[in-house]
Tab-separated table of C-alpha atoms and ligand atoms in Angstrom:
chain	number	residue	atom	x	y	z
A	1	UNK	CA	-5.758	25.149	-15.598
A	2	UNK	CA	-5.002	24.288	-11.954
A	3	UNK	CA	-1.344	24.462	-10.849
A	4	UNK	CA	0.351	21.054	-11.274
A	5	UNK	CA	0.732	18.610	-8.373
A	6	UNK	CA	4.180	17.052	-7.889
A	7	UNK	CA	4.035	13.242	-7.757
A	8	UNK	CA	7.215	11.266	-7.028
A	9	UNK	CA	7.565	7.606	-7.953
A	10	UNK	CA	10.550	5.499	-6.919
A	11	UNK	CA	11.609	2.381	-8.823
A	12	UNK	CA	10.066	4.076	-11.832
A	13	UNK	CA	11.812	1.841	-14.393
A	14	UNK	CA	10.525	-1.341	-12.731
A	15	UNK	CA	7.496	-3.484	-13.487
A	16	UNK	CA	5.058	-1.654	-11.229
A	17	UNK	CA	6.477	1.695	-12.330
A	18	UNK	CA	5.698	0.822	-15.929
A	19	UNK	CA	2.094	-0.002	-15.037
A	20	UNK	CA	1.727	3.092	-12.832
A	21	UNK	CA	3.227	6.105	-14.576
A	22	UNK	CA	0.943	6.181	-17.609
A	23	UNK	CA	-2.143	5.979	-15.432
A	24	UNK	CA	-0.950	8.852	-13.254
A	25	UNK	CA	-0.054	10.960	-16.297
A	26	UNK	CA	-3.484	10.336	-17.851
A	27	UNK	CA	-5.334	11.637	-14.784
A	28	UNK	CA	-6.422	8.402	-13.131
A	29	UNK	CA	-4.794	9.313	-9.821
A	30	UNK	CA	-5.601	13.004	-9.402
A	31	UNK	CA	-8.536	13.488	-11.750
A	32	UNK	CA	-9.170	14.594	-15.318
A	33	UNK	CA	-8.517	18.318	-14.740
A	34	UNK	CA	-5.395	18.095	-12.548
A	35	UNK	CA	-2.004	18.595	-14.262
A	36	UNK	CA	0.879	16.638	-12.790
A	37	UNK	CA	4.670	16.891	-12.608
A	38	UNK	CA	6.303	13.469	-12.341
A	39	UNK	CA	9.590	13.221	-10.433
A	40	UNK	CA	11.047	9.771	-10.942
A	41	UNK	CA	13.718	8.115	-8.807
A	42	UNK	CA	15.874	5.203	-9.927
A	43	UNK	CA	19.249	3.736	-9.084
A	44	UNK	CA	22.015	4.949	-11.415
A	45	UNK	CA	22.251	1.740	-13.520
A	46	UNK	CA	18.525	1.933	-14.305
A	47	UNK	CA	18.543	5.555	-15.522
A	48	UNK	CA	18.971	4.549	-19.180
A	49	UNK	CA	15.959	2.252	-19.003
A	50	UNK	CA	14.044	5.018	-17.237
A	51	UNK	CA	14.990	7.324	-20.128
A	52	UNK	CA	13.119	4.934	-22.440
A	53	UNK	CA	10.039	5.032	-20.234
A	54	UNK	CA	10.168	8.840	-20.282
A	55	UNK	CA	10.346	8.799	-24.102
A	56	UNK	CA	7.147	6.741	-24.071
A	57	UNK	CA	5.489	9.148	-21.633
A	58	UNK	CA	6.287	11.995	-24.034
A	59	UNK	CA	5.019	9.919	-26.952
A	60	UNK	CA	1.615	9.678	-25.273
A	61	UNK	CA	1.282	13.501	-25.487
A	62	UNK	CA	-0.776	13.511	-22.279
A	63	UNK	CA	-2.652	16.806	-21.787
A	64	UNK	CA	-2.126	16.613	-18.024
A	65	UNK	CA	1.608	15.878	-17.929
A	66	UNK	CA	3.214	19.251	-17.195
A	67	UNK	CA	6.767	17.916	-16.751
A	68	UNK	CA	8.698	14.733	-16.089
A	69	UNK	CA	12.089	14.589	-14.404
A	70	UNK	CA	14.394	11.664	-13.612
A	71	UNK	CA	17.075	11.432	-10.938
A	72	UNK	CA	19.144	8.956	-8.962
A	73	UNK	CA	19.149	11.344	-5.990
A	74	UNK	CA	16.228	11.171	-3.544
A	75	UNK	CA	16.790	14.817	-2.540
A	76	UNK	CA	16.056	15.815	-6.138
A	77	UNK	CA	13.239	13.367	-6.796
A	78	UNK	CA	11.372	14.311	-3.603
A	79	UNK	CA	11.832	18.094	-3.831
A	80	UNK	CA	8.448	19.688	-3.047
A	81	UNK	CA	6.675	16.401	-3.642
A	82	UNK	CA	3.038	16.267	-2.598
A	83	UNK	CA	2.357	12.604	-3.381
A	84	UNK	CA	5.143	10.040	-2.989
A	85	UNK	CA	4.798	6.450	-4.157
A	86	UNK	CA	7.710	4.428	-2.776
A	87	UNK	CA	7.861	1.393	-5.033
A	88	UNK	CA	11.596	0.991	-5.713
A	89	UNK	CA	13.062	-2.067	-4.003
A	90	UNK	CA	13.795	-5.680	-4.750
A	91	UNK	CA	10.843	-8.052	-5.290
A	92	UNK	CA	10.903	-11.584	-3.828
A	93	UNK	CA	11.376	-14.696	-5.928
A	94	UNK	CA	9.776	-18.155	-5.638
A	95	UNK	CA	10.060	-19.748	-2.195
A	96	UNK	CA	10.816	-16.463	-0.389
A	97	UNK	CA	8.630	-14.681	2.167
A	98	UNK	CA	8.368	-10.895	1.845
A	99	UNK	CA	10.207	-10.387	5.132
A	100	UNK	CA	13.234	-12.135	3.567
A	101	UNK	CA	13.638	-8.847	1.669
A	102	UNK	CA	14.126	-6.817	4.850
A	103	UNK	CA	17.884	-6.970	4.722
A	104	UNK	CA	18.061	-5.972	1.035
A	105	UNK	CA	15.396	-3.264	1.128
A	106	UNK	CA	15.222	-1.719	4.589
A	107	UNK	CA	18.142	0.670	4.158
A	108	UNK	CA	16.498	2.203	1.064
A	109	UNK	CA	13.639	3.437	3.214
A	110	UNK	CA	15.745	5.115	5.879
A	111	UNK	CA	17.531	7.146	3.189
A	112	UNK	CA	14.243	8.006	1.504
A	113	UNK	CA	12.519	8.841	4.798
A	114	UNK	CA	15.288	11.332	5.585
A	115	UNK	CA	15.053	12.882	2.121
A	116	UNK	CA	11.273	13.272	2.428
A	117	UNK	CA	11.808	14.874	5.820
A	118	UNK	CA	14.188	17.411	4.331
A	119	UNK	CA	12.723	18.345	0.952
A	120	UNK	CA	9.116	17.158	0.506
A	121	UNK	CA	6.072	19.407	0.766
A	122	UNK	CA	4.996	19.646	4.425
A	123	UNK	CA	1.647	18.158	3.294
A	124	UNK	CA	3.113	15.186	1.435
A	125	UNK	CA	1.149	11.938	1.459
A	126	UNK	CA	3.344	8.818	1.246
A	127	UNK	CA	2.429	5.295	0.148
A	128	UNK	CA	4.985	2.507	0.594
A	129	UNK	CA	4.564	-0.374	-1.860
A	130	UNK	CA	8.076	-1.935	-1.756
A	131	UNK	CA	8.211	-5.062	0.408
A	132	UNK	CA	8.014	-5.778	3.240
A	133	UNK	CA	5.727	-2.784	2.869
A	134	UNK	CA	4.568	-2.264	6.484
A	135	UNK	CA	8.039	-2.343	8.004
A	136	UNK	CA	9.600	-0.325	5.167
A	137	UNK	CA	6.887	2.267	5.813
A	138	UNK	CA	7.733	2.255	9.521
A	139	UNK	CA	11.398	2.882	8.672
A	140	UNK	CA	10.573	5.761	6.304
A	141	UNK	CA	8.168	7.321	8.795
A	142	UNK	CA	10.572	7.123	11.746
A	143	UNK	CA	13.315	8.731	9.647
A	144	UNK	CA	11.072	11.695	8.863
A	145	UNK	CA	10.495	13.221	12.299
A	146	UNK	CA	9.342	16.610	10.988
A	147	UNK	CA	6.395	15.001	9.193
A	148	UNK	CA	3.283	13.649	10.910
A	149	UNK	CA	3.227	9.817	11.166
A	150	UNK	CA	-0.270	9.986	9.659
A	151	UNK	CA	1.330	11.086	6.376
A	152	UNK	CA	2.870	7.600	5.921
A	153	UNK	CA	0.893	4.548	4.796
A	154	UNK	CA	1.647	1.053	3.498
A	155	UNK	CA	-0.236	-0.779	0.787
A	156	UNK	CA	-2.654	-3.576	1.687
A	157	UNK	CA	-5.208	-2.469	-0.897
A	158	UNK	CA	-4.131	-5.217	-3.265
A	159	UNK	CA	-4.950	-7.815	-0.586
A	160	UNK	CA	-8.258	-6.022	0.031
A	161	UNK	CA	-9.133	-6.185	-3.670
A	162	UNK	CA	-8.068	-9.836	-3.868
A	163	UNK	CA	-10.294	-10.710	-0.903
A	164	UNK	CA	-13.226	-8.847	-2.432
A	165	UNK	CA	-12.802	-10.633	-5.755
A	166	UNK	CA	-12.591	-14.064	-4.141
A	167	UNK	CA	-15.667	-13.560	-1.984
A	168	UNK	CA	-17.638	-12.163	-4.933
A	169	UNK	CA	-16.694	-15.162	-7.057
A	170	UNK	CA	-17.695	-17.601	-4.313
A	171	UNK	CA	-21.184	-16.115	-3.938
A	172	UNK	CA	-21.580	-15.460	-7.689
A	173	UNK	CA	-21.983	-11.736	-7.497
A	174	UNK	CA	-20.102	-8.685	-8.750
A	175	UNK	CA	-17.237	-7.261	-6.663
A	176	UNK	CA	-19.087	-3.958	-6.380
A	177	UNK	CA	-21.744	-5.723	-4.249
A	178	UNK	CA	-19.197	-6.664	-1.549
A	179	UNK	CA	-18.621	-4.096	1.212
A	180	UNK	CA	-17.067	-3.759	4.686
A	181	UNK	CA	-14.437	-6.441	4.301
A	182	UNK	CA	-10.920	-5.709	5.467
A	183	UNK	CA	-7.327	-6.831	5.802
A	184	UNK	CA	-5.808	-6.657	9.279
A	185	UNK	CA	-2.091	-6.456	10.018
A	186	UNK	CA	0.856	-7.192	7.803
A	187	UNK	CA	1.077	-7.421	3.994
A	188	UNK	CA	2.377	-10.959	4.380
A	189	UNK	CA	1.250	-14.536	4.764
A	190	UNK	CA	0.049	-13.732	8.316
A	191	UNK	CA	-2.381	-11.017	7.198
A	192	UNK	CA	-5.970	-11.557	8.296
A	193	UNK	CA	-8.560	-11.068	5.546
A	194	UNK	CA	-11.730	-10.580	7.606
A	195	UNK	CA	-15.291	-10.958	6.345
A	196	UNK	CA	-17.006	-11.008	9.732
A	197	UNK	CA	-18.364	-7.482	9.200
A	198	UNK	CA	-18.740	-7.776	5.415
A	199	UNK	CA	-21.982	-7.506	3.474
A	200	UNK	CA	-22.910	-8.834	0.063
A	201	UNK	CA	-25.913	-7.143	-1.488
A	202	UNK	CA	-26.871	-5.973	1.991
A	203	UNK	CA	-26.721	-9.489	3.547
A	204	UNK	CA	-24.119	-10.560	6.107
A	205	UNK	CA	-21.344	-12.365	4.193
A	206	UNK	CA	-21.066	-14.964	6.971
A	207	UNK	CA	-24.605	-16.175	6.157
A	208	UNK	CA	-23.659	-16.825	2.533
A	209	UNK	CA	-20.488	-18.877	2.953
A	210	UNK	CA	-19.619	-21.600	5.426
A	211	UNK	CA	-17.003	-21.179	8.108
A	212	UNK	CA	-14.853	-24.014	6.735
A	213	UNK	CA	-14.563	-22.279	3.341
A	214	UNK	CA	-13.490	-19.069	5.095
A	215	UNK	CA	-10.772	-20.701	7.215
A	216	UNK	CA	-9.549	-23.402	4.822
A	217	UNK	CA	-9.850	-21.718	1.428
A	218	UNK	CA	-10.556	-17.985	1.528
A	219	UNK	CA	-8.057	-16.834	4.158
A	220	UNK	CA	-5.092	-18.935	2.933
A	221	UNK	CA	-5.699	-18.120	-0.713
A	222	UNK	CA	-5.737	-14.361	-0.058
A	223	UNK	CA	-2.641	-14.740	2.137
A	224	UNK	CA	-0.846	-16.709	-0.583
A	225	UNK	CA	-2.101	-14.864	-3.661
A	226	UNK	CA	1.158	-12.953	-4.203
A	227	UNK	CA	3.133	-16.214	-4.148
A	228	UNK	CA	0.646	-17.853	-6.548
A	229	UNK	CA	1.161	-14.994	-9.015
A	230	UNK	CA	4.945	-15.261	-8.731
A	231	UNK	CA	4.701	-19.001	-9.426
A	232	UNK	CA	2.439	-18.517	-12.452
A	233	UNK	CA	4.029	-15.416	-13.971
A	234	UNK	CA	7.635	-15.865	-12.922
A	235	UNK	CA	7.458	-12.281	-11.609
A	236	UNK	CA	5.470	-10.583	-8.904
A	237	UNK	CA	2.153	-8.839	-9.465
A	238	UNK	CA	2.551	-5.546	-11.289
A	239	UNK	CA	-0.602	-4.254	-13.003
A	240	UNK	CA	-2.822	-5.214	-10.060
A	241	UNK	CA	-0.287	-3.678	-7.654
A	242	UNK	CA	-0.201	-0.444	-9.663
A	243	UNK	CA	-4.005	-0.413	-9.708
A	244	UNK	CA	-4.141	-0.865	-5.939
A	245	UNK	CA	-1.612	1.950	-5.462
A	246	UNK	CA	-3.751	4.298	-7.573
A	247	UNK	CA	-6.912	3.332	-5.672
A	248	UNK	CA	-5.233	3.664	-2.254
A	249	UNK	CA	-3.873	7.122	-2.999
A	250	UNK	CA	-6.929	8.374	-4.916
A	251	UNK	CA	-9.239	7.373	-2.054
A	252	UNK	CA	-6.923	8.944	0.528
A	253	UNK	CA	-6.702	12.231	-1.356
A	254	UNK	CA	-10.327	12.491	-2.453
A	255	UNK	CA	-12.227	10.332	0.048
A	256	UNK	CA	-13.626	6.835	-0.358
A	257	UNK	CA	-17.102	7.961	0.718
A	258	UNK	CA	-20.056	6.055	2.158
A	259	UNK	CA	-20.230	3.324	4.745
A	260	UNK	CA	-17.635	1.083	3.109
A	261	UNK	CA	-14.072	0.807	4.361
A	262	UNK	CA	-10.718	0.543	2.605
A	263	UNK	CA	-7.735	-1.379	4.003
A	264	UNK	CA	-4.647	0.739	4.643
A	265	UNK	CA	-1.455	0.106	6.567
A	266	UNK	CA	-1.360	3.069	8.963
A	267	UNK	CA	0.398	4.047	12.158
A	268	UNK	CA	-1.483	2.285	14.964
A	269	UNK	CA	-2.942	4.506	17.684
A	270	UNK	CA	-3.739	1.422	19.762
A	271	UNK	CA	-7.147	0.881	18.142
A	272	UNK	CA	-8.448	-2.677	18.609
A	273	UNK	CA	-5.682	-3.228	21.203
A	274	UNK	CA	-2.947	-3.173	18.590
A	275	UNK	CA	0.536	-2.015	19.477
A	276	UNK	CA	0.818	1.779	19.045
A	277	UNK	CA	3.353	2.886	16.454
A	278	UNK	CA	3.318	-0.239	14.290
A	279	UNK	CA	2.230	0.191	10.680
A	280	UNK	CA	-0.765	-2.119	10.860
A	281	UNK	CA	-3.500	-2.583	8.249
A	282	UNK	CA	-6.919	-1.482	9.503
A	283	UNK	CA	-10.337	-0.871	7.971
A	284	UNK	CA	-10.282	2.878	7.281
A	285	UNK	CA	-12.566	5.648	6.122
A	286	UNK	CA	-10.950	8.410	4.076
A	287	UNK	CA	-11.953	11.995	3.507
A	288	UNK	CA	-10.017	14.805	1.868
A	289	UNK	CA	-6.392	13.707	2.562
A	290	UNK	CA	-7.203	12.158	5.955
A	291	UNK	CA	-7.910	8.623	7.154
A	292	UNK	CA	-9.784	7.391	10.214
A	293	UNK	CA	-9.782	3.861	11.572
A	294	UNK	CA	-13.253	2.310	11.707
A	295	UNK	CA	-14.042	2.041	15.426
A	296	UNK	CA	-17.446	0.396	15.676
A	297	UNK	CA	-16.637	-3.184	14.741
A	298	UNK	CA	-16.774	-5.861	17.420
A	299	UNK	CA	-14.011	-8.434	17.287
A	300	UNK	CA	-14.648	-12.105	18.073
A	301	UNK	CA	-12.184	-14.449	19.699
A	302	UNK	CA	-11.056	-16.132	16.468
A	303	UNK	CA	-10.476	-12.741	14.803
A	304	UNK	CA	-8.560	-11.483	17.827
A	305	UNK	CA	-6.179	-14.469	17.632
A	306	UNK	CA	-5.483	-13.847	13.955
A	307	UNK	CA	-5.009	-10.114	14.529
A	308	UNK	CA	-2.450	-10.787	17.256
A	309	UNK	CA	-0.604	-13.363	15.149
A	310	UNK	CA	0.005	-10.891	12.341
A	311	UNK	CA	0.918	-8.226	14.913
A	312	UNK	CA	3.552	-10.578	16.404
A	313	UNK	CA	5.191	-10.787	12.973
A	314	UNK	CA	5.200	-6.990	12.644
A	315	UNK	CA	6.855	-6.696	16.052
A	316	UNK	CA	9.483	-9.238	14.996
A	317	UNK	CA	10.176	-7.276	11.788
A	318	UNK	CA	10.343	-4.000	13.712
A	319	UNK	CA	12.812	-5.475	16.176
A	320	UNK	CA	14.990	-6.748	13.317
A	321	UNK	CA	15.398	-3.188	11.967
A	322	UNK	CA	15.788	-1.350	15.281
A	323	UNK	CA	19.120	0.046	14.063
A	324	UNK	CA	17.216	1.940	11.323
A	325	UNK	CA	14.605	3.415	13.689
A	326	UNK	CA	15.802	6.622	15.343
A	327	UNK	CA	14.148	7.270	18.729
B	1	LIG	P1	11.115	-4.435	-10.144
B	1	LIG	O1	12.353	-5.180	-9.787
B	1	LIG	O2	10.490	-4.678	-11.473
B	1	LIG	O3	11.350	-2.880	-10.016
B	1	LIG	C1	11.936	-2.316	-8.881
B	1	LIG	C2	12.672	-1.091	-9.342
B	1	LIG	O4	13.162	-0.436	-8.174
B	1	LIG	C3	13.882	-1.408	-10.241
B	1	LIG	O5	13.777	-0.669	-11.440
B	1	LIG	C4	15.075	-0.977	-9.395
B	1	LIG	O6	16.141	-0.444	-10.168
B	1	LIG	C5	14.421	0.090	-8.507
B	1	LIG	N1	15.156	0.378	-7.280
B	1	LIG	C6	15.869	-0.464	-6.505
B	1	LIG	N2	16.431	0.208	-5.481
B	1	LIG	C7	16.048	1.492	-5.598
B	1	LIG	C8	16.296	2.661	-4.855
B	1	LIG	N3	17.088	2.662	-3.770
B	1	LIG	N4	15.747	3.820	-5.265
B	1	LIG	C9	14.960	3.853	-6.365
B	1	LIG	N5	14.701	2.776	-7.122
B	1	LIG	C10	15.221	1.605	-6.739
B	1	LIG	O7	10.056	-4.726	-8.958
B	1	LIG	P2	8.488	-4.443	-8.972
B	1	LIG	O8	7.797	-5.663	-9.471
B	1	LIG	O9	8.204	-3.120	-9.584
B	1	LIG	O10	8.199	-4.421	-7.394
B	1	LIG	C11	8.701	-3.368	-6.591
B	1	LIG	C12	8.421	-3.668	-5.126
B	1	LIG	O11	7.022	-3.678	-4.865
B	1	LIG	C13	8.939	-5.028	-4.661
B	1	LIG	O12	9.512	-4.895	-3.361
B	1	LIG	C14	7.678	-5.870	-4.599
B	1	LIG	O13	7.802	-6.961	-3.732
B	1	LIG	C15	6.695	-4.839	-4.090
B	1	LIG	N6	5.276	-5.137	-4.271
B	1	LIG	C16	4.441	-4.796	-3.252
B	1	LIG	C17	3.079	-5.038	-3.373
B	1	LIG	C18	2.122	-4.685	-2.256
B	1	LIG	O14	0.950	-5.089	-2.338
B	1	LIG	N7	2.515	-3.952	-1.226
B	1	LIG	C19	2.558	-5.593	-4.540
B	1	LIG	C20	3.450	-5.928	-5.563
B	1	LIG	C21	4.820	-5.690	-5.419
B	2	LIG	C1	2.016	-9.224	-3.897
B	2	LIG	O1	1.294	-9.360	-2.918
B	2	LIG	O2	1.668	-9.583	-5.043
B	2	LIG	C2	3.352	-8.557	-3.728
B	2	LIG	O3	3.586	-8.240	-2.398
B	2	LIG	C3	4.463	-9.326	-4.331
B	2	LIG	C4	4.817	-10.530	-3.489
B	2	LIG	O4	5.994	-10.679	-3.144
B	2	LIG	O5	3.924	-11.335	-3.204
């Protein structure tokens, strides 16, 4: 047996946590021959509920689950962690935008960034799911100065999967036939789901759908999909979010392979004239615990406008949390 990998999950007693932990413990994140130690973080009042989830994890008798530990202390839950999934934070309700959560959630990520800085494995890979995910990721990353900014990412994979599914449905094909589509910018209503470089069965997606459908139906419905789920379910997406978190991290650790791209919120290096340092979603290629931003795409005028609009919102969010961003 290989030595176990330490995976930390915050907000482990929440909705997404419940959809995530069993998949990690069964090998869907790290593979069928990789034992795992789960270190779970919750706030003190949720520890009893988390105890119930841990009973269920034990009751699954997973071959790969080497140990499971719960704590309300980030220094304990992140000790030696190699993979950290930062989910714990308040979800929005009907009528709210994700950035309305900044005030409630931002402080969580400065505390957790500092704890990761102090006790995590030096090779830790971090995914921020809790909203507003890009700016929370920025806060965590800036509070962890001893780690490389490249070790911090925010989740836009759910938007990527939503966009893929909607395009596939429109052209009556299977999602697996859609490639090279991406989400630019913020995980918010300003995100830009972009099909200008996408292919469906090897044909340019733009030849298969008309421009009016893209601007009037596709883009707004991907941007508003989270709100539509909240309206229908009375709670925000959970199973699809957990699935996206697994896919994001699995591709980052093991490589997504091929010509296709995956959307990831990563620290901008100025690619495509974006503002360096923002956590901005780009089309990325992943190999063996690294990501690279796709560089070859040309950007038209309409795309550029949308990319700058979502960037403006990220700058506004960053400026609102300046007090949590050490120089
Ligand atoms: P939830 O309310 O069901 O669970 C959140 C859990 O986090 C709760 O159990 C709560 O006790 C815990 N928590 C709160 N503060 C904490 C802290 N400081 N440390 C550790 N745990 C803490 O919410 P959920 O549906 O699981 O969603 C969690 C977050 O993920 C929300 O912010 C939601 O908006 C976000 N989300 C993001 C995406 C995305 O695509 N990026 C998708 C879906 C949901
Ligand atoms: C989503 O996209 O489903 C999540 O970010 C939850 C939300 O608030 O929309």
